Backbone as a chain_set.jsonl record, in Angstrom:
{"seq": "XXXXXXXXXXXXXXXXXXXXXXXXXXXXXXXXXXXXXXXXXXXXXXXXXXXXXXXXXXXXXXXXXXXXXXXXXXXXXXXXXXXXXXXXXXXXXXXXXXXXXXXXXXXXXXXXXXXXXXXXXXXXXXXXXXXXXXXXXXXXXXXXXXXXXXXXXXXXXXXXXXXXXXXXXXXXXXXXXXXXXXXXXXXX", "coords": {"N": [[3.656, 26.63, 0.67], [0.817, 25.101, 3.086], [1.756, 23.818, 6.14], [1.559, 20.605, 6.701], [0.882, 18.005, 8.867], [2.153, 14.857, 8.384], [1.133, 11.362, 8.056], [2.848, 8.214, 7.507], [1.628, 4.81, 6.622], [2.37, 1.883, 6.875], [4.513, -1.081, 5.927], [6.922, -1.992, 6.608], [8.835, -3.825, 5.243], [11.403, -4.433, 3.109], [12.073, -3.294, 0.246], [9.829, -1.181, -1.521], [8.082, -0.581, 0.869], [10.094, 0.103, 2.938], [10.94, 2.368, 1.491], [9.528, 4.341, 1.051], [9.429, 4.368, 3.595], [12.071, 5.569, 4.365], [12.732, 7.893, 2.385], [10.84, 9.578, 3.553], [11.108, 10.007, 6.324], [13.47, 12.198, 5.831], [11.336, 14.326, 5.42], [10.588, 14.876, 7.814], [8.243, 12.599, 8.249], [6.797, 10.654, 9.918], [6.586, 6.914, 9.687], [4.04, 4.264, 10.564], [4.629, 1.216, 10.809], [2.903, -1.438, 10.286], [2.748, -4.525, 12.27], [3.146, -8.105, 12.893], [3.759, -10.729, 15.618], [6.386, -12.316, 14.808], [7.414, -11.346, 12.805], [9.687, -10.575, 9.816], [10.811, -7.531, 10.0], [11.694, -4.017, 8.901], [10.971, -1.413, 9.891], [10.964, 1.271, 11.625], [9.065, 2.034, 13.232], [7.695, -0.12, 14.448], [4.396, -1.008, 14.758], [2.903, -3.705, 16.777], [0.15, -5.929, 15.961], [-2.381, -6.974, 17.616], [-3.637, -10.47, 18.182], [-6.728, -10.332, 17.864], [-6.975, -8.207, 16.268], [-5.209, -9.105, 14.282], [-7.296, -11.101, 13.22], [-9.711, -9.594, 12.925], [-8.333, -8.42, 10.379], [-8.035, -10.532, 8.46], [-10.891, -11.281, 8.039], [-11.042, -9.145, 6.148], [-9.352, -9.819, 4.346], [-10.554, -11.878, 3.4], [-13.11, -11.199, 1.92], [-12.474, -9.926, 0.188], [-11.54, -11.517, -1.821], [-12.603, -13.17, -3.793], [-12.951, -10.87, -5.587], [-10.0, -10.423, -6.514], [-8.967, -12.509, -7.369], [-7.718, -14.355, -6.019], [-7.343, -17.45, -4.53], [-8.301, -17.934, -0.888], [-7.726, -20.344, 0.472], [-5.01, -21.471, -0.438], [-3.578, -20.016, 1.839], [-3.858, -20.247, 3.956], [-3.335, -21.708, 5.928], [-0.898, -21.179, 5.816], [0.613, -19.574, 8.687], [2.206, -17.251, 8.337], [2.239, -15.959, 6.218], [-0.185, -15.314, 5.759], [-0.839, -13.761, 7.778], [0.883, -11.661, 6.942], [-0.857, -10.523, 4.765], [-3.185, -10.36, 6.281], [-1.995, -7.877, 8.093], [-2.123, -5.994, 6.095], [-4.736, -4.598, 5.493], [-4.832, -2.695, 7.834], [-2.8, -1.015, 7.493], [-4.614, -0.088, 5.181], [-6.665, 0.676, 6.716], [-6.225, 2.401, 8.478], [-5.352, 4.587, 7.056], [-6.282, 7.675, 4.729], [-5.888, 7.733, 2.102], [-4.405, 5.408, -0.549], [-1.17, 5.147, -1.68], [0.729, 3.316, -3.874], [3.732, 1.237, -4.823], [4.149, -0.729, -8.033], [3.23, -3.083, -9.971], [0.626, -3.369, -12.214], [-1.594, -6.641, -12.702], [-0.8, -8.17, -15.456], [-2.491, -8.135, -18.258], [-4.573, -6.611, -16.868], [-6.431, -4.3, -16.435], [-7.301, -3.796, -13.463], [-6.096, -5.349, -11.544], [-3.756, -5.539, -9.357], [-0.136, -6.816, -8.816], [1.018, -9.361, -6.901], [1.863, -9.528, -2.961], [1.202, -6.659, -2.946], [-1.081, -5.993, -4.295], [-3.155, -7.041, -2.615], [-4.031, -5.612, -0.296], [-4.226, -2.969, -1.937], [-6.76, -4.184, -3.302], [-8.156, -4.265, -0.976], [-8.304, -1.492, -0.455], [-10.135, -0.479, -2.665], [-12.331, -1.611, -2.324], [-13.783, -0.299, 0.03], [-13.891, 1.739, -0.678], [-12.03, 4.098, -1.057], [-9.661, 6.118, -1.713], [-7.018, 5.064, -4.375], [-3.718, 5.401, -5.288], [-1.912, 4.218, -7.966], [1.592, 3.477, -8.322], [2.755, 2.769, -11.33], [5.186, 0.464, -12.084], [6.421, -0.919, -14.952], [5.499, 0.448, -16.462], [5.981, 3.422, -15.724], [4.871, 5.124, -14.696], [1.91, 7.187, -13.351], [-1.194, 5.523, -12.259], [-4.498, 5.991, -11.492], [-7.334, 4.674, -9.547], [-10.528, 4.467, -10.699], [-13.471, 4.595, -9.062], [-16.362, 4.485, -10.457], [-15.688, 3.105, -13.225], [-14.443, 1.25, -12.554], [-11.762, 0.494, -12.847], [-7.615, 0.954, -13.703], [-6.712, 3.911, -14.25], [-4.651, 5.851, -16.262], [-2.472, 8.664, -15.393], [-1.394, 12.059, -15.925], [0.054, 13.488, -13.771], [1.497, 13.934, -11.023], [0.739, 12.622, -7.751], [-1.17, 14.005, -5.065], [-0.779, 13.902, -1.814], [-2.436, 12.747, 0.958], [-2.894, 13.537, 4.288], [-2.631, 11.608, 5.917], [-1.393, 8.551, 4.704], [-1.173, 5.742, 3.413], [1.549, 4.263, 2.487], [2.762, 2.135, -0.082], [4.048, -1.002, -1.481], [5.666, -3.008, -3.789], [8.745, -5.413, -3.04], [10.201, -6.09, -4.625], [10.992, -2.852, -5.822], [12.314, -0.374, -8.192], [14.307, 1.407, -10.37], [12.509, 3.366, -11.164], [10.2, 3.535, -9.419], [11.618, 4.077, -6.629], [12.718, 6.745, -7.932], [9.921, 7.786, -8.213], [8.556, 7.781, -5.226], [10.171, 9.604, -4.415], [9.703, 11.833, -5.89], [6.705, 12.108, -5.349], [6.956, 13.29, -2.546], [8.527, 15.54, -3.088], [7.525, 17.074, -4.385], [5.294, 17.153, -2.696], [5.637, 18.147, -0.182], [7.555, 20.255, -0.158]], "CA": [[2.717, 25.531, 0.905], [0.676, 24.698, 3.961], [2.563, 22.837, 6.904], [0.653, 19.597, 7.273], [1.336, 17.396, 9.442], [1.447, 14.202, 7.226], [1.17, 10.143, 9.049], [2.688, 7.183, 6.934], [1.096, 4.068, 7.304], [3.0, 0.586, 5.722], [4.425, -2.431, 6.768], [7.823, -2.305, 7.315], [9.348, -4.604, 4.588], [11.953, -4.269, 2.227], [11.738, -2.579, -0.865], [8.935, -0.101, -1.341], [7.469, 0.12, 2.191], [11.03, 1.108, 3.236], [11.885, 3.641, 0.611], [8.258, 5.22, 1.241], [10.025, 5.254, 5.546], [13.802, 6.104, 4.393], [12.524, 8.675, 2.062], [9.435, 10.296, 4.384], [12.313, 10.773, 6.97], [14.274, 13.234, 5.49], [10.728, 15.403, 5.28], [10.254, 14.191, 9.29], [7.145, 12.249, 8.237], [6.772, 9.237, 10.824], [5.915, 5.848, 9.405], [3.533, 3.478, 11.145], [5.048, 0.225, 9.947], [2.164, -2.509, 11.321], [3.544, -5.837, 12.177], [2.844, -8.806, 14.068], [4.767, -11.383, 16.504], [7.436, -12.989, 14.248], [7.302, -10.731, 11.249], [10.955, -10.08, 9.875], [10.588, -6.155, 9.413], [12.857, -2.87, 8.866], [10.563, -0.003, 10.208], [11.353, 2.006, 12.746], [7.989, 2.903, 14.445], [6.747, -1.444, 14.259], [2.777, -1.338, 15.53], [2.693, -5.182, 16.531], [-0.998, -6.256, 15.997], [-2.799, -8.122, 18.581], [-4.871, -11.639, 17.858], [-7.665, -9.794, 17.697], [-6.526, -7.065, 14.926], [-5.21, -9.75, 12.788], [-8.649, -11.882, 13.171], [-10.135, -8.203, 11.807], [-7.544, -8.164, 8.805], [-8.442, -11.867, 7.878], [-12.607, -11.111, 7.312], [-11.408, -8.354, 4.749], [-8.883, -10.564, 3.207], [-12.093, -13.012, 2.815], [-13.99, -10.397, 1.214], [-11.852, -9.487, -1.518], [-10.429, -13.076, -2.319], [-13.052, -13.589, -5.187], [-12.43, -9.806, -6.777], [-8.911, -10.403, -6.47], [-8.831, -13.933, -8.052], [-7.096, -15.533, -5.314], [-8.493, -18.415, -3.022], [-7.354, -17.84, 0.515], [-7.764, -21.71, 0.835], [-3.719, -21.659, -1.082], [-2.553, -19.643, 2.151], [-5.184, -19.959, 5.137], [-2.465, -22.647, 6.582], [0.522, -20.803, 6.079], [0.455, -17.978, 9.175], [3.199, -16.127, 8.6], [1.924, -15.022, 4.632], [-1.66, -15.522, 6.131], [-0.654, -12.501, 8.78], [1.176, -10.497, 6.209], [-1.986, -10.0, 4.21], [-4.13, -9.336, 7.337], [-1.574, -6.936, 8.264], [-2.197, -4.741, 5.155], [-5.689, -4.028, 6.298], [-4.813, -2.054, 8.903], [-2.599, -0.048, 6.647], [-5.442, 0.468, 4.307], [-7.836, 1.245, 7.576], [-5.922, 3.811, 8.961], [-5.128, 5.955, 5.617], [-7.5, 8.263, 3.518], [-6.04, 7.034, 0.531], [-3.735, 4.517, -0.452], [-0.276, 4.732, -2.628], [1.652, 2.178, -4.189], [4.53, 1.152, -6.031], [4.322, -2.223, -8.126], [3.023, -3.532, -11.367], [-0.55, -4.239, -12.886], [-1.446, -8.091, -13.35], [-0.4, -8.82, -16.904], [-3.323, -8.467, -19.03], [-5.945, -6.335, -16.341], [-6.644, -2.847, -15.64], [-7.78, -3.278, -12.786], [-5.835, -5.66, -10.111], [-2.365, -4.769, -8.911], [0.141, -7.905, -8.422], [1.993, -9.567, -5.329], [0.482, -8.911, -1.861], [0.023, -5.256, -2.875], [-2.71, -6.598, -4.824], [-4.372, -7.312, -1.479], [-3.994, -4.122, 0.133], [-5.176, -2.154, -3.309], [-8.0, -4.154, -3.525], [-9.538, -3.685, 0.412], [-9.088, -0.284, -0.554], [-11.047, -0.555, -3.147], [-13.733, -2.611, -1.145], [-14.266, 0.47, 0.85], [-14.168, 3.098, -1.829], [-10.887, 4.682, -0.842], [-8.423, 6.361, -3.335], [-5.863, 4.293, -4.81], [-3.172, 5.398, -6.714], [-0.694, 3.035, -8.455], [2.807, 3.733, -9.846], [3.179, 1.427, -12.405], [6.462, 0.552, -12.798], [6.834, -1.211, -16.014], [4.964, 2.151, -17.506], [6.554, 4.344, -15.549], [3.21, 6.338, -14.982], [0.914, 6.997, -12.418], [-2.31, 5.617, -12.905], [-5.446, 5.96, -10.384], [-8.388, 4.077, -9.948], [-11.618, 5.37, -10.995], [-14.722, 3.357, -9.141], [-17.189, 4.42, -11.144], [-15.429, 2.271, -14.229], [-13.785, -0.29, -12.367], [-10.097, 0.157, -13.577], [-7.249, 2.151, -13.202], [-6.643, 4.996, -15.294], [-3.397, 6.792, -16.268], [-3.222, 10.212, -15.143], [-0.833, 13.109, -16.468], [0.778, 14.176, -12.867], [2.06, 13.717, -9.505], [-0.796, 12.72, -6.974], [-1.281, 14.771, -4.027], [-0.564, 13.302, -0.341], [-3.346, 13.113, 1.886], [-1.898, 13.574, 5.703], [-2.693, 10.238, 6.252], [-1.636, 7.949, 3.539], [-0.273, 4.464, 3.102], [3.163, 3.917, 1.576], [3.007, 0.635, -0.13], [4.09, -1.458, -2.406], [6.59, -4.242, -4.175], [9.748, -5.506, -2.641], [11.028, -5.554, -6.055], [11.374, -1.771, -6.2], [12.936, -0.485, -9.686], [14.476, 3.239, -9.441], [11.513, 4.088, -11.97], [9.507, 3.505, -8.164], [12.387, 5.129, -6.014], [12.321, 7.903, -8.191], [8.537, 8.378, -8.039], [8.457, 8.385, -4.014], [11.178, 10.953, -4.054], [9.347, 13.082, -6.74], [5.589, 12.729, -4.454], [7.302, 13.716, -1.341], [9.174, 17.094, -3.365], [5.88, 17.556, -4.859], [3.957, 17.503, -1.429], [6.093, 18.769, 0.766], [8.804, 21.183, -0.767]], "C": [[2.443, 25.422, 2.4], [1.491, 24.015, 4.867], [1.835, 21.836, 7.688], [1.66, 18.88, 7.91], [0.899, 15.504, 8.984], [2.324, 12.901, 8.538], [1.525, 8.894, 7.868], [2.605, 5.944, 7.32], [1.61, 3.031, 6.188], [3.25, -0.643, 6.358], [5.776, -3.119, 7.142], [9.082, -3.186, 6.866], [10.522, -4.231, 3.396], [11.702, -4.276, 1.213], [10.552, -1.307, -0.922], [8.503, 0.294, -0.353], [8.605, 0.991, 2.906], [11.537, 1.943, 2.336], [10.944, 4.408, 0.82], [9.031, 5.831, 3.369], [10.882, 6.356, 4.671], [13.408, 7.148, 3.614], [11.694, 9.771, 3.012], [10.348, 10.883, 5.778], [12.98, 11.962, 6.998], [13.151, 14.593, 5.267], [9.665, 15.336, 7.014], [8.599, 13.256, 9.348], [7.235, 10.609, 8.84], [5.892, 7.971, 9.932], [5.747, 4.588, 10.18], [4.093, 1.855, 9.808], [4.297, -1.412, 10.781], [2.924, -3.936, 10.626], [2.385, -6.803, 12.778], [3.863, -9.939, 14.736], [5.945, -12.523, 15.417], [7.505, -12.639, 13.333], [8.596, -10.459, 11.425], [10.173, -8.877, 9.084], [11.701, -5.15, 9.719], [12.086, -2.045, 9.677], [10.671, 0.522, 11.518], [10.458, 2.227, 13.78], [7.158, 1.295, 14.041], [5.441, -0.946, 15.524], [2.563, -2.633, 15.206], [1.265, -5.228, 16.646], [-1.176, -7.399, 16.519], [-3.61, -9.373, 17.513], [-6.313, -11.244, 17.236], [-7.649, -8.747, 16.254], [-6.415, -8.019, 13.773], [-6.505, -10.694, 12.287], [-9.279, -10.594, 11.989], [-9.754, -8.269, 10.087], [-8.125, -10.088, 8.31], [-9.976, -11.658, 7.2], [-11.917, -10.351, 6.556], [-10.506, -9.191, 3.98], [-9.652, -11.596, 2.556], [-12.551, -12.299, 2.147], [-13.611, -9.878, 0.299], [-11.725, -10.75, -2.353], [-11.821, -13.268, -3.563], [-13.028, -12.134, -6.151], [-11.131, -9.663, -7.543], [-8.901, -11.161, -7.266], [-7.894, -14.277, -7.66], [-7.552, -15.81, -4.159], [-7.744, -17.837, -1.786], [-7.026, -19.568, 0.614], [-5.772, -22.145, 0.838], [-3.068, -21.18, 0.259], [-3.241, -19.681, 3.468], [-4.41, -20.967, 6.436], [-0.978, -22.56, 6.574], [0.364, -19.679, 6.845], [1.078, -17.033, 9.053], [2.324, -15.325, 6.896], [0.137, -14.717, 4.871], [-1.707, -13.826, 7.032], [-0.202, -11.415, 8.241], [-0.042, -9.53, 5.339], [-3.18, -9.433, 5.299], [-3.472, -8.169, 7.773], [-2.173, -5.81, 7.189], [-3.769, -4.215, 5.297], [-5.719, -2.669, 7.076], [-3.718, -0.472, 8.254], [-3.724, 0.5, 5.727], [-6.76, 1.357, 5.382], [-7.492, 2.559, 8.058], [-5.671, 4.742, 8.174], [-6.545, 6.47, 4.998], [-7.076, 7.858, 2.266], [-4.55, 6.559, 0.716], [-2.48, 4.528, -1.54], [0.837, 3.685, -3.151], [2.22, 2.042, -5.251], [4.15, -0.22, -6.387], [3.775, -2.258, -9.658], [1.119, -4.517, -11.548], [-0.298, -5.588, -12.945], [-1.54, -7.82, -14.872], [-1.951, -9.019, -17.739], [-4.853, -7.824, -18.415], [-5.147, -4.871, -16.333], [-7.578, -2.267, -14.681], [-7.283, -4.357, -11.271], [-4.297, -5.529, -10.349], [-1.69, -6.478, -8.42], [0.636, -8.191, -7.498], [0.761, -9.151, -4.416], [-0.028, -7.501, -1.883], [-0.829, -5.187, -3.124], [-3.408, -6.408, -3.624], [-4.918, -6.133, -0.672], [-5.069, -2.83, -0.648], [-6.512, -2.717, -3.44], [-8.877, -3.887, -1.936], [-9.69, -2.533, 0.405], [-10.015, 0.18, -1.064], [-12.154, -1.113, -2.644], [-14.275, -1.498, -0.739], [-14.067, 1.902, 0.397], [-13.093, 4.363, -1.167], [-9.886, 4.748, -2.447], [-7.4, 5.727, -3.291], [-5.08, 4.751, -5.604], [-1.963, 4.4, -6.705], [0.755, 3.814, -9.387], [3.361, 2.877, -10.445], [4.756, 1.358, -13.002], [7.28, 0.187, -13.839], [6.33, -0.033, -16.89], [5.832, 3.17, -16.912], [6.127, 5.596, -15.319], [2.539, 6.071, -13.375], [-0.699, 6.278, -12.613], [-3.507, 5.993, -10.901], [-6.763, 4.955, -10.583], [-9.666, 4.225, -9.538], [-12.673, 3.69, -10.153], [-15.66, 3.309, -10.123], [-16.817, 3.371, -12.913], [-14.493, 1.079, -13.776], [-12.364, -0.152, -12.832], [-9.583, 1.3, -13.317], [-6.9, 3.066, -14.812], [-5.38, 5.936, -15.406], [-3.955, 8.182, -16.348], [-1.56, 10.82, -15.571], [0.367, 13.586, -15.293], [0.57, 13.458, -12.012], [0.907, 13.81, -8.662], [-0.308, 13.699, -5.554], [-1.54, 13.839, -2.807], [-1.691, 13.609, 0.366], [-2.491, 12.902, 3.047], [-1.916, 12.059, 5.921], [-2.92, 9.103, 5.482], [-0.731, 6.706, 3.554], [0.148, 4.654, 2.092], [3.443, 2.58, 1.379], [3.683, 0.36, -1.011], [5.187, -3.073, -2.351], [8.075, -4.147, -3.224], [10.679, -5.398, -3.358], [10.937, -4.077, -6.638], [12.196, -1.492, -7.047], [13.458, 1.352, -9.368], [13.697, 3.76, -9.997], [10.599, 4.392, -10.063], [10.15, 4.161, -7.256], [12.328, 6.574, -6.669], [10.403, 8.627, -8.066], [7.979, 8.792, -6.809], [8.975, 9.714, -3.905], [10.354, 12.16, -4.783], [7.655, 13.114, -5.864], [6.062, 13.314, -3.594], [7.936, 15.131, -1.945], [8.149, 17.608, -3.348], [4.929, 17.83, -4.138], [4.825, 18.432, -1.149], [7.119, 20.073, 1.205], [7.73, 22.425, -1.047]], "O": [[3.405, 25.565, 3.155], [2.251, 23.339, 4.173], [1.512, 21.942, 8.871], [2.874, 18.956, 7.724], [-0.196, 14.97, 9.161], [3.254, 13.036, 9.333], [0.532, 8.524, 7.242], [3.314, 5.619, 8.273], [1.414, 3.158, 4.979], [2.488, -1.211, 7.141], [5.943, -4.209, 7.689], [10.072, -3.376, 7.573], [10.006, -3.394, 2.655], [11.022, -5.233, 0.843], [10.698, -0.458, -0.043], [8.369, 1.515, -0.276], [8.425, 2.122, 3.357], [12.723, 2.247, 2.46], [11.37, 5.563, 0.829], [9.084, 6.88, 4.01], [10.584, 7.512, 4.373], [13.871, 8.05, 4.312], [12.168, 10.907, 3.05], [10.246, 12.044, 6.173], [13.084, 12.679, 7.993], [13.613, 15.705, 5.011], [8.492, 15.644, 7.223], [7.908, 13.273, 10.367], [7.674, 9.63, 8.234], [4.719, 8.118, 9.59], [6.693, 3.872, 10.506], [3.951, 1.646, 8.603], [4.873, -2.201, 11.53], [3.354, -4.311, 9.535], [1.217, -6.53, 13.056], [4.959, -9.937, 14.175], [5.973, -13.705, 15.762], [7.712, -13.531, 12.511], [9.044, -10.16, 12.533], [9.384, -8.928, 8.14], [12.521, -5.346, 10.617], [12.834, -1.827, 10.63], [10.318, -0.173, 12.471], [10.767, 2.527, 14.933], [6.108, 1.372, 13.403], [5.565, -0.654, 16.713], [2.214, -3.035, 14.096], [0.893, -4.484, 17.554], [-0.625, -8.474, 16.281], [-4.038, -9.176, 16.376], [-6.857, -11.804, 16.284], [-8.5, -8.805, 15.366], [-7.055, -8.0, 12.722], [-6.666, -10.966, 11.098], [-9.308, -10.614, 10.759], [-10.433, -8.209, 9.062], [-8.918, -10.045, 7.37], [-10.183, -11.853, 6.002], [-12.043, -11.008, 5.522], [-10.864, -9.343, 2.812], [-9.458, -12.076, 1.44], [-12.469, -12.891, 1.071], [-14.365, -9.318, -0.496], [-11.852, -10.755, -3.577], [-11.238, -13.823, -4.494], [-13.083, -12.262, -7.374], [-10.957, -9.127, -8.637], [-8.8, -10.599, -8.357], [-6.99, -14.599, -8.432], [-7.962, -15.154, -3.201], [-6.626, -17.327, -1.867], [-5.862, -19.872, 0.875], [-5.234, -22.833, 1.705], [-1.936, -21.655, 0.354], [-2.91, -18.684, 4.11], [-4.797, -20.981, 7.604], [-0.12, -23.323, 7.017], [0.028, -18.662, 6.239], [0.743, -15.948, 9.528], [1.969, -14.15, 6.815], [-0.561, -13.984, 4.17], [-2.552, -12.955, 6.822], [-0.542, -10.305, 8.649], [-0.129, -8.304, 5.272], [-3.863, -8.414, 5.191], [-4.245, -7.222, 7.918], [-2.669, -4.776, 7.636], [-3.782, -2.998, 5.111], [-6.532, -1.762, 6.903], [-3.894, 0.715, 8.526], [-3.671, 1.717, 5.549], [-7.503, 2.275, 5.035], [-8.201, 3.565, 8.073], [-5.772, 5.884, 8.621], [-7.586, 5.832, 4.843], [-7.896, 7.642, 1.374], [-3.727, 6.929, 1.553], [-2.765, 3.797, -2.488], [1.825, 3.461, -2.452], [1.816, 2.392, -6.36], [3.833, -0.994, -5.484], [4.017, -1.314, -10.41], [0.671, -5.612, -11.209], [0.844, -5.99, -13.17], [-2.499, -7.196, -15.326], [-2.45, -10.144, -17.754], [-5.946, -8.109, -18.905], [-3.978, -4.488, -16.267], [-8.254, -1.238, -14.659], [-7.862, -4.258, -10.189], [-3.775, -5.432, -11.46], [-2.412, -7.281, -7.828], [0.914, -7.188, -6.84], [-0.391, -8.759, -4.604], [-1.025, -7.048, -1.32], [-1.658, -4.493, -2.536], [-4.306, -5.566, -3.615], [-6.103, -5.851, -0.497], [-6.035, -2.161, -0.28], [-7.443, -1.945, -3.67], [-10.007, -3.406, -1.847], [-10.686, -2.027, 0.921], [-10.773, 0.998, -0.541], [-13.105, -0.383, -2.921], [-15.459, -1.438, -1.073], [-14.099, 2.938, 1.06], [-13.543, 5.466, -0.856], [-9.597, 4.098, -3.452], [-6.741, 5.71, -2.251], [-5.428, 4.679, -6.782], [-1.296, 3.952, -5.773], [0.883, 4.376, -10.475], [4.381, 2.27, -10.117], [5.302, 1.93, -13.945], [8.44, 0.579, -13.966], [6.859, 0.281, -17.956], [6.474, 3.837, -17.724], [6.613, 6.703, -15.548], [2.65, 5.14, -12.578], [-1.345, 6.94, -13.425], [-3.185, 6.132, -9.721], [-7.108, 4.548, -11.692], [-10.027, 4.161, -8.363], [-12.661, 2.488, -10.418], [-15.876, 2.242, -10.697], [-17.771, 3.038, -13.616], [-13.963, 0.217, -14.477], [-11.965, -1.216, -13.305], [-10.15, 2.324, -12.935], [-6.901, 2.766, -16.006], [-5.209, 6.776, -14.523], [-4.948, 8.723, -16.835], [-0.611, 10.038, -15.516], [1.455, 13.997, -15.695], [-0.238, 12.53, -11.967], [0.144, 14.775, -8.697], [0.855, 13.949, -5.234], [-2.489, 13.057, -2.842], [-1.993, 14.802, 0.423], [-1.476, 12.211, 2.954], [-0.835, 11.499, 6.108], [-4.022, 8.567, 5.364], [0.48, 6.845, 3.729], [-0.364, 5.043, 1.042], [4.081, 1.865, 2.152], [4.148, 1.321, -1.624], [5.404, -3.868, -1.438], [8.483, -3.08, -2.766], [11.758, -4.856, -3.118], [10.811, -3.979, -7.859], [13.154, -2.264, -6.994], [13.104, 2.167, -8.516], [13.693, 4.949, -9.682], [10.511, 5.552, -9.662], [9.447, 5.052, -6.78], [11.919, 7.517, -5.992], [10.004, 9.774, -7.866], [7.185, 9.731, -6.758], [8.412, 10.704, -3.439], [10.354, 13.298, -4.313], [7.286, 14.276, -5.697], [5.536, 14.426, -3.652], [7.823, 16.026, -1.107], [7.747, 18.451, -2.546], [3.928, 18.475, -4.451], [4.851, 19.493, -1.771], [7.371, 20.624, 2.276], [8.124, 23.482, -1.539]]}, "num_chains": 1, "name": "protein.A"}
């Protein structure tokens, strides 16, 4: 296999964003783990985001908040969860496509729950690949624009060099095992 030179882009938090580092490590793949000024975070390589950056990440968290089906109004006065979601922006800006561990909302096939939700959908906003590893399935799925939803797929997605490592804090080893098996699968 080729020897790319592959960039992960997350956020630094316990559970999935660090098993996407602590795993990506052991195949020397550096993860950008964007922060900002009072974020409690694990990642090794924190990119604190200025005033200005998180202003940025706020308009796209406006611009999803009615695909998503959640108000900002509920969090627009709490900054610290207000900054976490503008943070993920900047993960979704700097990647060609976007992976994540976590779990469908209950009853859609087509929004992702917790703040990965927020993340998954600005990718979607801007017609970037998403894939999801669903961890109550235990599957990959992807999500198709042209039908709006995601779609279970058969195999192991392929790493673009520059790809956000997201997901739940509630990581399950169905989700530990699935990092470990993209990263053999790219990079081995």
């Amino acid at each position: 296999m080729e020897n790319k030179k592959y960039i992960c882009h997350s956020g630094g938090c316990s559970g999935s964003d660090m098993e996407w580092e602590i795993q990506g490590r052991e195949y020397n793949i550096p993860t950008i783990a964007y922060s900002f000024n009072g974020h409690i975070q694990e990642g090794k390589y924190a990119k604190i985001l200025t005033k200005d950056e998180l202003l940025e990440g706020w308009k796209h968290v406006q611009l999803v908040e009615k695909s998503i089906k959640r108000p900002v109004y509920k969090i627009k006065h709490n900054t610290y969860v207000k900054n976490l979601l503008c943070r993920n922006w900047f993960q979704v800006k700097n990647a060609d496509a976007i992976y994540a561990i976590g779990n469908l909302v209950t009853g859609s096939d087509k929004l992702v729950d917790g703040g990965t939700g927020w993340a998954v959908q600005m990718a979607i906003q801007v017609a970037k690949p998403v894939w999801l590893f669903e961890q109550n399935f235990n599957q990959w799925f992807y999500f198709y624009q042209a039908v709006n939803k995601f779609v279970e797929v058969n195999s192991i997605p392929l790493l673009t060099e520059n790809f956000a490592g997201i997901g739940t804090r509630q990581i399950n080893e169905n989700g530990k095992q699935a990092i470990k098996e993209i990263y053999k699968h790219n990079i081995i």
